[in-house]
mmCIF file of C-alpha atoms in Angstrom:
data_model
loop_
_atom_site.group_PDB
_atom_site.id
_atom_site.type_symbol
_atom_site.label_atom_id
_atom_site.label_comp_id
_atom_site.label_asym_id
_atom_site.label_seq_id
_atom_site.Cartn_x
_atom_site.Cartn_y
_atom_site.Cartn_z
ATOM 1 C CA LEU A 26 220.793 111.088 98.090
ATOM 2 C CA TYR A 27 218.817 109.186 95.548
ATOM 3 C CA ARG A 28 220.367 105.751 96.261
ATOM 4 C CA LEU A 29 220.574 106.121 100.074
ATOM 5 C CA ALA A 30 216.724 107.340 100.369
ATOM 6 C CA GLY A 31 215.035 104.838 98.497
ATOM 7 C CA GLY A 32 214.881 106.470 95.103
ATOM 8 C CA LYS A 33 213.220 103.789 93.252
ATOM 9 C CA LYS A 34 210.083 104.136 95.302
ATOM 10 C CA TRP A 35 210.124 107.922 95.068
ATOM 11 C CA ALA A 36 206.770 109.340 93.834
ATOM 12 C CA ASN A 37 208.497 111.500 91.322
ATOM 13 C CA ARG A 38 212.176 110.607 90.211
ATOM 14 C CA TYR A 39 212.488 113.026 87.206
ATOM 15 C CA GLY A 40 216.003 114.172 86.810
ATOM 16 C CA TRP A 41 217.293 112.066 89.848
ATOM 17 C CA GLU A 42 216.768 108.498 88.300
ATOM 18 C CA GLU A 43 218.425 109.437 84.976
ATOM 19 C CA ALA A 44 221.383 110.871 86.822
ATOM 20 C CA ALA A 45 221.904 107.857 88.932
ATOM 21 C CA ASP A 46 221.527 105.553 85.693
ATOM 22 C CA GLU A 47 224.237 107.480 84.112
ATOM 23 C CA TYR A 48 226.631 107.330 87.134
ATOM 24 C CA GLU A 49 226.093 103.704 87.236
ATOM 25 C CA GLY A 50 226.534 103.253 83.481
ATOM 26 C CA LYS A 51 222.948 102.320 82.846
ATOM 27 C CA GLY A 52 221.910 105.583 81.117
ATOM 28 C CA ASP A 53 220.693 105.436 77.591
ATOM 29 C CA ALA A 54 223.500 107.177 75.492
ATOM 30 C CA GLY A 55 221.093 108.934 73.278
ATOM 31 C CA LYS A 56 219.330 110.842 75.773
ATOM 32 C CA PRO A 57 220.896 113.293 77.620
ATOM 33 C CA VAL A 58 220.423 113.652 81.693
ATOM 34 C CA PRO A 59 218.230 116.760 82.326
ATOM 35 C CA LYS A 60 219.995 119.685 83.653
ATOM 36 C CA VAL A 61 220.020 119.620 87.493
ATOM 37 C CA CYS A 62 217.894 122.641 88.060
ATOM 38 C CA SER A 63 215.021 120.988 86.150
ATOM 39 C CA TRP A 64 215.019 117.648 88.585
ATOM 40 C CA TYR A 65 211.980 117.445 90.647
ATOM 41 C CA GLY A 66 211.884 119.398 93.854
ATOM 42 C CA VAL A 67 215.324 121.399 92.939
ATOM 43 C CA ARG A 68 215.460 125.278 92.665
ATOM 44 C CA CYS A 69 218.194 127.233 91.524
ATOM 45 C CA GLY A 70 218.748 130.941 91.648
ATOM 46 C CA GLY A 71 220.218 133.195 88.903
ATOM 47 C CA GLY A 72 221.842 136.231 89.637
ATOM 48 C CA LYS A 73 218.927 138.261 90.714
ATOM 49 C CA GLY A 74 217.506 135.182 92.806
ATOM 50 C CA ASN A 75 215.213 133.929 89.873
ATOM 51 C CA ALA A 76 214.725 130.098 89.055
ATOM 52 C CA ASP A 77 216.705 129.046 86.102
ATOM 53 C CA VAL A 78 215.918 125.129 85.097
ATOM 54 C CA ASP A 79 218.445 125.305 82.291
ATOM 55 C CA SER A 80 221.441 125.708 84.774
ATOM 56 C CA ASP A 81 223.544 123.233 86.784
ATOM 57 C CA ILE A 82 224.605 125.601 89.368
ATOM 58 C CA GLY A 83 223.229 127.660 92.068
ATOM 59 C CA VAL A 84 220.902 124.923 93.792
ATOM 60 C CA THR A 85 219.113 127.311 96.347
ATOM 61 C CA GLU A 86 216.178 124.980 97.247
ATOM 62 C CA LEU A 87 215.596 121.350 97.598
ATOM 63 C CA ASN A 88 211.783 120.346 98.302
ATOM 64 C CA LEU A 89 211.156 116.689 98.318
ATOM 65 C CA SER A 90 208.125 116.740 100.628
ATOM 66 C CA GLY A 91 205.644 113.875 100.359
ATOM 67 C CA ASN A 92 207.679 112.179 97.933
ATOM 68 C CA GLN A 93 208.178 108.603 99.548
ATOM 69 C CA LEU A 94 211.763 109.292 100.590
ATOM 70 C CA SER A 95 213.006 106.523 103.254
ATOM 71 C CA GLY A 96 216.171 105.656 105.121
ATOM 72 C CA LYS A 97 218.907 108.114 105.093
ATOM 73 C CA ILE A 98 219.827 111.460 103.595
ATOM 74 C CA SER A 99 223.325 111.888 102.212
ATOM 75 C CA LYS A 100 225.536 113.940 104.635
ATOM 76 C CA HIS A 101 227.059 115.703 101.652
ATOM 77 C CA LEU A 102 223.760 117.697 100.955
ATOM 78 C CA TYR A 103 224.967 120.122 103.556
ATOM 79 C CA ALA A 104 228.106 120.802 101.524
ATOM 80 C CA MET A 105 226.203 122.515 98.482
ATOM 81 C CA PRO A 106 227.344 126.191 98.531
ATOM 82 C CA SER A 107 224.122 127.837 97.621
ATOM 83 C CA LEU A 108 221.551 125.754 99.368
ATOM 84 C CA GLN A 109 219.410 127.848 101.774
ATOM 85 C CA VAL A 110 216.205 125.685 101.852
ATOM 86 C CA ILE A 111 215.655 121.994 102.377
ATOM 87 C CA ASP A 112 212.127 120.569 102.864
ATOM 88 C CA PHE A 113 211.826 116.917 103.445
ATOM 89 C CA LYS A 114 208.418 117.045 105.321
ATOM 90 C CA ASN A 115 206.061 113.900 105.306
ATOM 91 C CA ASN A 116 208.572 111.128 104.232
ATOM 92 C CA GLN A 117 210.123 108.060 106.122
ATOM 93 C CA ILE A 118 213.422 109.449 106.617
ATOM 94 C CA THR A 119 215.035 107.933 109.739
ATOM 95 C CA ASP A 120 218.462 109.694 109.337
ATOM 96 C CA ALA A 121 218.603 113.217 108.259
ATOM 97 C CA GLY A 122 222.725 113.165 107.573
ATOM 98 C CA LEU A 123 222.862 115.970 110.002
ATOM 99 C CA ASP A 124 226.386 114.823 110.853
ATOM 100 C CA GLY A 125 227.417 116.266 107.439
ATOM 101 C CA ILE A 126 226.591 119.953 108.450
ATOM 102 C CA VAL A 127 230.015 121.986 108.682
ATOM 103 C CA GLY A 128 228.972 125.006 109.976
ATOM 104 C CA GLU A 129 229.830 128.453 108.147
ATOM 105 C CA SER A 130 231.765 126.598 105.509
ATOM 106 C CA GLY A 131 228.989 124.471 104.178
ATOM 107 C CA ALA A 132 225.486 125.273 102.751
ATOM 108 C CA PRO A 133 224.362 128.883 103.815
ATOM 109 C CA LEU A 134 220.900 126.903 105.210
ATOM 110 C CA GLN A 135 218.174 129.207 106.024
ATOM 111 C CA LYS A 136 215.285 126.906 106.524
ATOM 112 C CA LEU A 137 215.279 123.236 107.355
ATOM 113 C CA VAL A 138 211.941 121.257 107.659
ATOM 114 C CA LEU A 139 212.210 117.699 108.785
ATOM 115 C CA SER A 140 208.492 117.180 110.064
ATOM 116 C CA GLU A 141 206.469 114.135 109.817
ATOM 117 C CA ASN A 142 209.352 111.703 109.421
ATOM 118 C CA GLN A 143 210.837 108.948 111.611
ATOM 119 C CA LEU A 144 213.628 110.818 113.215
ATOM 120 C CA THR A 145 215.169 109.677 116.605
ATOM 121 C CA SER A 146 218.042 112.274 116.869
ATOM 122 C CA LEU A 147 219.028 115.677 115.550
ATOM 123 C CA ALA A 148 222.632 114.678 116.259
ATOM 124 C CA GLY A 149 224.918 117.551 114.150
ATOM 125 C CA ILE A 150 222.366 120.233 114.026
ATOM 126 C CA GLU A 151 224.308 122.081 116.565
ATOM 127 C CA ASN A 152 226.944 122.700 113.750
ATOM 128 C CA ALA A 153 224.430 124.534 111.759
ATOM 129 C CA PRO A 154 225.423 127.935 110.419
ATOM 130 C CA GLU A 155 224.419 130.965 111.833
ATOM 131 C CA SER A 156 222.285 131.640 108.840
ATOM 132 C CA LEU A 157 219.790 129.053 109.804
ATOM 133 C CA GLU A 158 216.608 130.802 111.041
ATOM 134 C CA GLU A 159 213.838 128.054 110.907
ATOM 135 C CA LEU A 160 214.005 124.710 111.995
ATOM 136 C CA HIS A 161 210.717 122.571 111.990
ATOM 137 C CA CYS A 162 210.761 118.783 113.254
ATOM 138 C CA ASN A 163 207.429 118.118 114.057
ATOM 139 C CA GLU A 164 205.618 114.437 114.379
ATOM 140 C CA ASN A 165 209.030 112.306 114.524
ATOM 141 C CA ALA A 166 209.956 109.481 116.739
ATOM 142 C CA PHE A 167 211.939 111.314 119.250
ATOM 143 C CA THR A 168 212.103 109.800 122.705
ATOM 144 C CA LYS A 169 214.297 112.232 124.227
ATOM 145 C CA PHE A 170 214.279 116.036 123.623
ATOM 146 C CA PRO A 171 217.252 116.912 120.790
ATOM 147 C CA LYS A 172 219.184 119.373 123.374
ATOM 148 C CA GLU A 173 221.597 120.073 120.569
ATOM 149 C CA ILE A 174 219.128 122.692 119.195
ATOM 150 C CA PHE A 175 220.169 125.081 122.132
ATOM 151 C CA ALA A 176 223.301 125.639 120.445
ATOM 152 C CA LEU A 177 221.334 127.359 117.683
ATOM 153 C CA THR A 178 221.399 131.022 119.467
ATOM 154 C CA LYS A 179 220.489 132.652 116.032
ATOM 155 C CA LEU A 180 217.351 130.406 115.324
ATOM 156 C CA LYS A 181 214.101 132.588 114.753
ATOM 157 C CA THR A 182 211.520 129.705 114.389
ATOM 158 C CA PHE A 183 211.508 126.218 116.200
ATOM 159 C CA MET A 184 208.562 123.747 115.814
ATOM 160 C CA MET A 185 208.287 120.269 117.317
ATOM 161 C CA THR A 186 204.848 119.131 117.826
ATOM 162 C CA HIS A 187 203.195 115.916 118.069
ATOM 163 C CA SER A 188 206.206 114.074 119.524
ATOM 164 C CA SER A 189 204.231 111.963 122.300
ATOM 165 C CA GLY A 190 207.416 109.907 122.750
ATOM 166 C CA ILE A 191 209.108 112.852 124.486
ATOM 167 C CA SER A 192 208.056 112.691 128.279
ATOM 168 C CA GLU A 193 210.213 114.865 130.314
ATOM 169 C CA LYS A 194 210.526 118.647 132.023
ATOM 170 C CA LEU A 195 210.145 121.386 129.300
ATOM 171 C CA PRO A 196 213.641 122.348 129.118
ATOM 172 C CA LYS A 197 215.272 125.777 130.654
ATOM 173 C CA GLY A 198 217.732 125.628 127.584
ATOM 174 C CA PHE A 199 214.996 127.524 125.456
ATOM 175 C CA GLY A 200 215.867 130.626 127.589
ATOM 176 C CA GLN A 201 219.107 130.744 125.849
ATOM 177 C CA MET A 202 217.589 131.142 122.188
ATOM 178 C CA LYS A 203 217.331 134.727 122.623
ATOM 179 C CA ASN A 204 216.586 135.299 118.992
ATOM 180 C CA LEU A 205 213.602 133.128 118.808
ATOM 181 C CA ARG A 206 210.288 134.815 117.389
ATOM 182 C CA LYS A 207 208.291 131.760 117.291
ATOM 183 C CA LEU A 208 208.082 128.534 119.825
ATOM 184 C CA LEU A 209 205.621 126.031 119.069
ATOM 185 C CA LEU A 210 205.561 123.162 121.097
ATOM 186 C CA TRP A 211 202.095 121.730 121.143
ATOM 187 C CA TYR A 212 201.011 118.135 121.747
ATOM 188 C CA ASN A 213 204.202 116.550 123.302
ATOM 189 C CA ASN A 214 204.527 115.184 126.579
ATOM 190 C CA PHE A 215 206.189 117.928 128.557
ATOM 191 C CA THR A 216 205.813 117.814 132.064
ATOM 192 C CA GLY A 217 206.525 119.965 135.025
ATOM 193 C CA SER A 218 206.280 123.859 135.523
ATOM 194 C CA ILE A 219 206.871 126.210 132.570
ATOM 195 C CA PRO A 220 210.614 127.289 133.141
ATOM 196 C CA THR A 221 210.945 131.053 134.633
ATOM 197 C CA GLU A 222 213.850 131.195 131.821
ATOM 198 C CA LEU A 223 211.499 131.438 129.041
ATOM 199 C CA GLY A 224 211.078 135.100 130.332
ATOM 200 C CA HIS A 225 214.636 135.717 128.525
ATOM 201 C CA LEU A 226 213.085 135.431 125.166
ATOM 202 C CA LYS A 227 212.341 139.213 124.868
ATOM 203 C CA LYS A 228 212.025 139.125 120.972
ATOM 204 C CA LEU A 229 209.546 136.075 121.156
ATOM 205 C CA GLU A 230 206.277 136.683 119.260
ATOM 206 C CA GLN A 231 204.609 133.421 119.581
ATOM 207 C CA LEU A 232 204.719 130.909 122.136
ATOM 208 C CA ALA A 233 202.336 127.776 122.030
ATOM 209 C CA LEU A 234 202.519 124.775 124.861
ATOM 210 C CA ASP A 235 199.179 123.475 124.020
ATOM 211 C CA GLU A 236 198.308 119.848 124.984
ATOM 212 C CA ASN A 237 201.436 118.790 127.061
ATOM 213 C CA LYS A 238 201.353 117.965 130.980
ATOM 214 C CA LEU A 239 202.215 120.936 132.273
ATOM 215 C CA THR A 240 201.496 122.119 135.739
ATOM 216 C CA GLY A 241 201.769 124.722 138.378
ATOM 217 C CA THR A 242 201.550 128.462 137.944
ATOM 218 C CA LEU A 243 201.910 130.736 135.089
ATOM 219 C CA PRO A 244 205.453 132.273 135.727
ATOM 220 C CA THR A 245 205.355 136.199 135.932
ATOM 221 C CA GLU A 246 208.612 136.173 134.234
ATOM 222 C CA LEU A 247 206.527 135.428 130.966
ATOM 223 C CA GLY A 248 205.472 139.312 131.416
ATOM 224 C CA ASN A 249 209.287 140.070 130.446
ATOM 225 C CA MET A 250 208.604 138.814 126.642
ATOM 226 C CA TYR A 251 207.887 142.309 125.512
ATOM 227 C CA ASN A 252 207.270 141.381 121.946
ATOM 228 C CA LEU A 253 204.870 138.543 122.595
ATOM 229 C CA GLN A 254 201.739 138.717 120.422
ATOM 230 C CA TYR A 255 200.247 135.347 120.665
ATOM 231 C CA LEU A 256 200.281 132.787 123.756
ATOM 232 C CA SER A 257 198.323 129.494 123.687
ATOM 233 C CA ILE A 258 198.549 126.864 126.521
ATOM 234 C CA GLN A 259 195.100 125.055 126.132
ATOM 235 C CA ASN A 260 194.496 121.692 127.783
ATOM 236 C CA PHE A 261 191.470 120.109 126.169
ATOM 237 C CA GLU A 262 192.399 116.767 126.235
ATOM 238 C CA GLU A 263 191.841 114.891 129.615
ATOM 239 C CA THR A 264 195.517 113.524 130.049
ATOM 240 C CA SER A 265 196.883 116.900 129.585
ATOM 241 C CA GLY A 266 198.179 118.840 132.449
ATOM 242 C CA LEU A 267 196.627 121.550 134.309
ATOM 243 C CA LEU A 268 198.060 125.225 135.240
ATOM 244 C CA THR A 269 196.930 126.400 138.406
ATOM 245 C CA GLY A 270 196.969 129.732 140.181
ATOM 246 C CA ARG A 271 195.918 133.308 139.606
ATOM 247 C CA LEU A 272 196.259 134.984 136.073
ATOM 248 C CA PRO A 273 199.272 137.542 136.029
ATOM 249 C CA LYS A 274 198.694 140.918 135.203
ATOM 250 C CA TRP A 275 201.320 141.081 132.600
ATOM 251 C CA HIS A 276 201.442 144.967 132.397
ATOM 252 C CA ASP A 277 204.217 145.194 129.984
ATOM 253 C CA LEU A 278 202.993 142.700 127.270
ATOM 254 C CA VAL A 279 202.176 145.560 125.178
ATOM 255 C CA TYR A 280 201.518 143.613 121.918
ATOM 256 C CA LEU A 281 199.810 140.662 123.143
ATOM 257 C CA ARG A 282 196.601 140.187 121.346
ATOM 258 C CA GLU A 283 195.948 136.419 121.544
ATOM 259 C CA ILE A 284 195.681 134.634 124.696
ATOM 260 C CA TYR A 285 194.137 130.863 124.876
ATOM 261 C CA LEU A 286 194.131 129.541 128.191
ATOM 262 C CA ASP A 287 191.298 127.251 128.118
ATOM 263 C CA TYR A 288 190.477 124.152 130.165
ATOM 264 C CA ASN A 289 192.938 124.937 132.848
ATOM 265 C CA SER A 290 192.372 125.609 136.698
ATOM 266 C CA LEU A 291 193.168 129.089 136.936
ATOM 267 C CA THR A 292 191.608 130.586 140.070
ATOM 268 C CA GLY A 293 191.126 133.663 141.580
ATOM 269 C CA THR A 294 189.440 137.081 140.329
ATOM 270 C CA PHE A 295 190.069 138.628 136.857
ATOM 271 C CA PRO A 296 192.827 141.090 137.637
ATOM 272 C CA GLU A 297 192.489 144.811 137.524
ATOM 273 C CA ASN A 298 194.567 146.559 135.018
ATOM 274 C CA PHE A 299 195.117 143.513 132.716
ATOM 275 C CA LEU A 300 197.604 144.262 130.183
ATOM 276 C CA LYS A 301 197.658 147.845 131.413
ATOM 277 C CA HIS A 302 200.218 149.335 128.965
ATOM 278 C CA SER A 303 198.632 147.513 126.114
ATOM 279 C CA ASN A 304 199.230 149.203 122.568
ATOM 280 C CA VAL A 305 196.747 147.258 120.676
ATOM 281 C CA THR A 306 193.620 148.251 122.573
ATOM 282 C CA ASP A 307 191.992 149.489 119.320
ATOM 283 C CA LYS A 308 192.777 146.117 117.384
ATOM 284 C CA ASP A 309 191.064 142.890 117.290
ATOM 285 C CA CYS A 310 191.945 140.732 120.516
ATOM 286 C CA TYR A 311 190.808 137.044 121.235
ATOM 287 C CA TRP A 312 191.302 135.910 124.819
ATOM 288 C CA GLY A 313 190.073 132.425 125.639
ATOM 289 C CA PHE A 314 189.559 131.465 129.341
ATOM 290 C CA ASP A 315 187.160 128.873 128.920
ATOM 291 C CA GLN A 316 186.622 126.168 131.596
ATOM 292 C CA ASN A 317 188.801 127.494 134.529
ATOM 293 C CA SER A 318 187.667 128.668 138.055
ATOM 294 C CA LEU A 319 187.971 132.473 137.695
ATOM 295 C CA LYS A 320 185.386 134.199 139.880
ATOM 296 C CA GLY A 321 184.128 137.479 140.950
ATOM 297 C CA THR A 322 183.435 140.549 138.910
ATOM 298 C CA LEU A 323 185.123 141.280 135.446
ATOM 299 C CA PRO A 324 187.013 144.170 135.636
ATOM 300 C CA LYS A 325 185.264 147.474 134.132
ATOM 301 C CA ASP A 326 188.715 148.551 132.935
ATOM 302 C CA LEU A 327 188.753 145.943 130.087
ATOM 303 C CA LYS A 328 186.462 148.507 128.219
ATOM 304 C CA ARG A 329 189.821 149.946 126.976
ATOM 305 C CA PHE A 330 189.838 147.038 124.566
ATOM 306 C CA GLU A 331 187.645 147.989 121.588
ATOM 307 C CA LYS A 332 187.189 145.079 119.903
ATOM 308 C CA LEU A 333 187.637 142.204 122.096
ATOM 309 C CA LYS A 334 186.411 138.674 121.806
ATOM 310 C CA ILE A 335 186.601 137.096 125.305
ATOM 311 C CA ASP A 336 185.364 133.381 126.291
ATOM 312 C CA LEU A 337 184.659 133.002 129.957
ATOM 313 C CA ARG A 338 182.420 129.783 129.790
ATOM 314 C CA GLY A 339 182.853 127.414 132.546
ATOM 315 C CA ASN A 340 184.122 129.964 135.324
ATOM 316 C CA GLN A 341 182.568 131.535 138.365
ATOM 317 C CA ILE A 342 182.078 134.837 137.085
ATOM 318 C CA SER A 343 179.390 136.459 139.101
ATOM 319 C CA LYS A 344 178.799 140.054 137.513
ATOM 320 C CA ILE A 345 179.778 142.009 134.254
ATOM 321 C CA PRO A 346 179.626 145.641 134.553
ATOM 322 C CA LYS A 347 176.884 147.147 132.258
ATOM 323 C CA ASP A 348 179.704 149.299 130.524
ATOM 324 C CA LEU A 349 180.957 145.954 129.362
ATOM 325 C CA CYS A 350 177.726 144.715 128.060
ATOM 326 C CA LYS A 351 177.342 148.165 125.845
ATOM 327 C CA MET A 352 180.644 147.508 123.807
ATOM 328 C CA LYS A 353 179.334 147.123 120.486
ATOM 329 C CA LYS A 354 182.434 145.911 119.018
ATOM 330 C CA TRP A 355 183.038 143.126 121.595
ATOM 331 C CA MET A 356 182.319 139.728 120.540
ATOM 332 C CA THR A 357 182.052 140.908 116.885
ATOM 333 C CA GLY A 358 178.811 142.920 117.670
ATOM 334 C CA ASN A 359 177.226 140.035 119.614
ATOM 335 C CA VAL A 360 177.755 140.581 123.380
#
């Protein structure tokens, strides 16, 4: 890893440099190489999961974020028998060595962070073990969406943001990743309509599709995501797409507390019995509908939500019932 990833230019080389020099016969005979678990960015787990810097075994975490790595990651890294967390965020890596992933016989990875690098491919990630729950790959150099991730059916968190080189339709394949809890895809260049297949993600808690180029209506199938708590599809940027059509009623989204649909072109009246079966009417709720084309009277039944903060600026709302104006806990007490 040290040699392949430009080790001599790393910001912190403690342990890595000494081991590399000894391997190449350049080490200081009078100065022992530090124990692996004391090397910069290395964390080991004892019998109870505690760090042990005096050990040479049981590496569970490797965090070399922002350490000026470049080039390629050794594929042998993914064979380490105890490695659970890898964080290579904010470097200049062009090849993450993912072809070294060998499934259940390799490292029992749980979290892999590859954000803010120069990756163009995730080939090999499809062989990741079922233990992998989080994959972060924001701000890379992708020009095509890495469809290999659809094989990761046990994944719980997937983040890919700020990858403007991707200009294609939002893939339907996300619908088969039925264990997802978080799907965060803002500031890409996804086009077309929102796939109805997203409605299959019944365990999803957070969905963010802000600042893409999505068009069309909000699929009613999103109402099948029963565990959804956070939905954000804002389009503040002028070059972004605009969602149209009516705001769905989403009766069965019982946990949905945060909705941000600002700067779209939603039309029609605000629906009666919106979130009819909500279980969070006594919780703080935040709804953003700024700069759409909603019109008519705001429904009186919204008073069910005791602590609502709602933004309707830039719409065509003609009337707000007096009962809503009396909600003392709305708008953090400033109705």
